[in-house]
CSV table of C-alpha atoms in Angstrom, one decimal:
chain,number,residue,atom,x,y,z
I,1,UNK,CA,-39.7,-48.3,-41.2
I,2,UNK,CA,-36.3,-47.9,-42.8
I,3,UNK,CA,-35.1,-44.6,-44.0
I,4,UNK,CA,-33.8,-44.5,-47.6
I,5,UNK,CA,-30.3,-42.9,-47.6
I,6,UNK,CA,-29.1,-41.6,-51.0
I,7,UNK,CA,-25.7,-43.2,-51.4
I,8,UNK,CA,-24.9,-41.0,-54.4
I,9,UNK,CA,-24.7,-42.0,-58.0
I,10,UNK,CA,-27.2,-44.5,-59.5
I,11,UNK,CA,-27.2,-45.2,-63.2
I,12,UNK,CA,-30.2,-44.9,-65.4
I,13,UNK,CA,-32.9,-44.1,-62.8
I,14,UNK,CA,-34.5,-41.1,-64.6
I,15,UNK,CA,-33.0,-41.7,-68.0
I,16,UNK,CA,-29.4,-41.0,-68.9
I,17,UNK,CA,-27.7,-37.8,-67.6
I,18,UNK,CA,-24.4,-38.5,-69.5
I,19,UNK,CA,-24.3,-40.2,-72.9
I,20,UNK,CA,-20.8,-41.1,-74.0
I,21,UNK,CA,-20.1,-41.5,-77.7
I,22,UNK,CA,-16.8,-42.9,-78.9
I,23,UNK,CA,-15.4,-41.1,-82.0
I,24,UNK,CA,-12.4,-41.9,-84.1
I,25,UNK,CA,-13.1,-40.1,-87.3
I,26,UNK,CA,-14.6,-43.2,-89.0
I,27,UNK,CA,-17.9,-42.9,-90.8
I,28,UNK,CA,-19.6,-45.3,-88.3
I,29,UNK,CA,-18.3,-43.3,-85.3
I,30,UNK,CA,-19.6,-40.0,-86.7
I,31,UNK,CA,-23.0,-41.7,-87.2
I,32,UNK,CA,-22.8,-42.9,-83.6
I,33,UNK,CA,-22.0,-39.3,-82.5
I,34,UNK,CA,-25.1,-38.0,-84.4
I,35,UNK,CA,-27.3,-40.7,-83.0
I,36,UNK,CA,-26.0,-40.0,-79.5
I,37,UNK,CA,-26.6,-36.3,-80.0
I,38,UNK,CA,-30.3,-37.1,-80.8
I,39,UNK,CA,-30.5,-39.2,-77.6
I,40,UNK,CA,-28.9,-36.5,-75.5
I,41,UNK,CA,-31.3,-33.9,-76.9
I,42,UNK,CA,-34.4,-36.0,-76.2
I,43,UNK,CA,-33.2,-36.9,-72.7
I,44,UNK,CA,-31.8,-33.5,-71.9
I,45,UNK,CA,-28.5,-35.3,-71.1
I,46,UNK,CA,-24.9,-34.2,-71.5
I,47,UNK,CA,-23.2,-35.6,-74.7
I,48,UNK,CA,-19.6,-36.6,-74.0
I,49,UNK,CA,-17.7,-37.2,-77.2
I,50,UNK,CA,-14.6,-39.2,-76.5
I,51,UNK,CA,-11.6,-39.8,-78.8
I,52,UNK,CA,-9.1,-42.3,-77.5
I,53,UNK,CA,-5.6,-41.6,-78.8
I,54,UNK,CA,-3.8,-44.9,-79.5
I,55,UNK,CA,-0.5,-45.5,-77.7
I,56,UNK,CA,1.9,-47.7,-79.5
I,57,UNK,CA,4.4,-49.9,-77.7
I,58,UNK,CA,8.0,-48.6,-77.6
I,59,UNK,CA,9.7,-49.3,-80.9
I,60,UNK,CA,6.4,-50.0,-82.7
I,61,UNK,CA,6.3,-46.5,-84.2
I,62,UNK,CA,9.5,-47.0,-86.3
I,63,UNK,CA,10.3,-43.3,-85.9
I,64,UNK,CA,6.9,-42.0,-86.9
I,65,UNK,CA,5.6,-39.2,-84.7
I,66,UNK,CA,2.5,-41.1,-83.6
I,67,UNK,CA,1.5,-38.7,-80.8
I,68,UNK,CA,1.6,-35.8,-83.3
I,69,UNK,CA,-0.5,-37.8,-85.8
I,70,UNK,CA,-3.2,-38.8,-83.2
I,71,UNK,CA,-3.1,-35.2,-81.8
I,72,UNK,CA,-3.9,-33.9,-85.3
I,73,UNK,CA,-6.7,-36.4,-85.6
I,74,UNK,CA,-8.1,-35.2,-82.3
I,75,UNK,CA,-7.9,-31.6,-83.4
I,76,UNK,CA,-9.5,-32.5,-86.7
I,77,UNK,CA,-12.4,-34.2,-84.9
I,78,UNK,CA,-12.9,-31.3,-82.6
I,79,UNK,CA,-13.0,-28.9,-85.6
I,80,UNK,CA,-15.5,-31.2,-87.4
I,81,UNK,CA,-17.7,-31.6,-84.3
I,82,UNK,CA,-17.7,-27.9,-83.6
I,83,UNK,CA,-18.6,-27.2,-87.2
I,84,UNK,CA,-21.5,-29.7,-87.0
I,85,UNK,CA,-22.7,-28.2,-83.7
I,86,UNK,CA,-22.6,-24.7,-85.2
I,87,UNK,CA,-24.7,-25.8,-88.2
I,88,UNK,CA,-27.2,-27.5,-85.9
I,89,UNK,CA,-27.4,-24.6,-83.4
I,90,UNK,CA,-30.7,-23.2,-84.6
I,91,UNK,CA,-32.3,-26.7,-84.8
I,92,UNK,CA,-31.7,-27.9,-81.4
I,93,UNK,CA,-29.4,-27.4,-78.5
I,94,UNK,CA,-27.3,-30.2,-77.1
I,95,UNK,CA,-24.9,-29.8,-74.2
I,96,UNK,CA,-21.7,-31.5,-75.2
I,97,UNK,CA,-18.1,-31.8,-74.3
I,98,UNK,CA,-15.1,-33.3,-76.1
I,99,UNK,CA,-12.6,-35.4,-74.2
I,100,UNK,CA,-9.4,-37.1,-75.4
I,101,UNK,CA,-8.0,-40.1,-73.5
I,102,UNK,CA,-4.9,-42.2,-74.3
I,103,UNK,CA,-4.7,-46.0,-74.6
I,104,UNK,CA,-6.3,-48.8,-76.5
I,105,UNK,CA,-9.9,-47.9,-77.6
I,106,UNK,CA,-11.6,-50.4,-75.2
I,107,UNK,CA,-9.6,-49.4,-72.1
I,108,UNK,CA,-9.9,-45.7,-73.0
I,109,UNK,CA,-13.7,-45.8,-73.4
I,110,UNK,CA,-14.1,-47.8,-70.2
I,111,UNK,CA,-11.9,-45.3,-68.3
I,112,UNK,CA,-13.8,-42.4,-69.9
I,113,UNK,CA,-17.2,-43.9,-69.0
I,114,UNK,CA,-16.1,-44.4,-65.4
I,115,UNK,CA,-14.5,-40.9,-65.1
I,116,UNK,CA,-17.4,-39.1,-66.7
I,117,UNK,CA,-20.0,-41.3,-64.9
I,118,UNK,CA,-21.7,-42.2,-68.2
I,119,UNK,CA,-25.1,-43.7,-68.1
I,120,UNK,CA,-25.0,-45.0,-71.7
I,121,UNK,CA,-22.3,-45.6,-74.3
I,122,UNK,CA,-22.8,-45.2,-78.1
I,123,UNK,CA,-20.2,-46.5,-80.5
I,124,UNK,CA,-20.0,-47.2,-84.2
I,125,UNK,CA,-19.8,-50.7,-85.5
I,126,UNK,CA,-16.2,-51.8,-86.4
I,127,UNK,CA,-15.2,-51.4,-90.0
I,128,UNK,CA,-12.3,-53.8,-89.7
I,129,UNK,CA,-12.7,-57.3,-90.9
I,130,UNK,CA,-10.4,-58.8,-88.3
I,131,UNK,CA,-12.7,-57.7,-85.5
I,132,UNK,CA,-15.2,-60.4,-86.4
I,133,UNK,CA,-12.6,-62.9,-85.1
I,134,UNK,CA,-11.0,-61.0,-82.2
I,135,UNK,CA,-14.0,-59.0,-81.1
I,136,UNK,CA,-14.6,-55.4,-81.6
I,137,UNK,CA,-14.6,-52.6,-79.1
I,138,UNK,CA,-18.4,-52.6,-79.2
I,139,UNK,CA,-18.7,-56.3,-78.4
I,140,UNK,CA,-16.2,-56.0,-75.6
I,141,UNK,CA,-18.2,-53.0,-74.1
I,142,UNK,CA,-21.4,-55.0,-74.3
I,143,UNK,CA,-19.8,-58.0,-72.7
I,144,UNK,CA,-18.5,-55.8,-69.8
I,145,UNK,CA,-22.2,-55.4,-68.9
I,146,UNK,CA,-21.6,-52.1,-67.1
I,147,UNK,CA,-23.6,-49.7,-69.3
I,148,UNK,CA,-26.3,-49.9,-71.9
I,149,UNK,CA,-24.4,-49.9,-75.1
I,150,UNK,CA,-25.8,-48.9,-78.5
I,151,UNK,CA,-23.9,-49.9,-81.6
I,152,UNK,CA,-24.6,-47.8,-84.6
I,153,UNK,CA,-23.9,-49.3,-88.1
């Protein structure tokens, strides 16, 4: 008879414990966050809202204070999410955290999912036409095959 030794973390065994939602301020990402909040509530999971601040290559910013701009977006998202959470407080409680990572959206979400030990990832569908050709962040996450990925239209 062999003894089962718990080697630590195992994804998805009793339902998700951490549900990661990628947010960038777009309508589809805010719908994804709302959907993820419902999942987190039903599963009694932690909702990790993640904003990935884009990093532009040197010289690409043409003097624009990109870090300040994306920082303002992150602050605006936090304020929006906090306001939504306050409005919903009496309806249902969801444990949630807001995280900001830097990089391109795909790499940032992958890094966030690994660091936060996400069991599931929820993202909004891309609203950019070019992504049909190149591949959206959502498609790349699905192809990575490391987490269940839900794409919210």
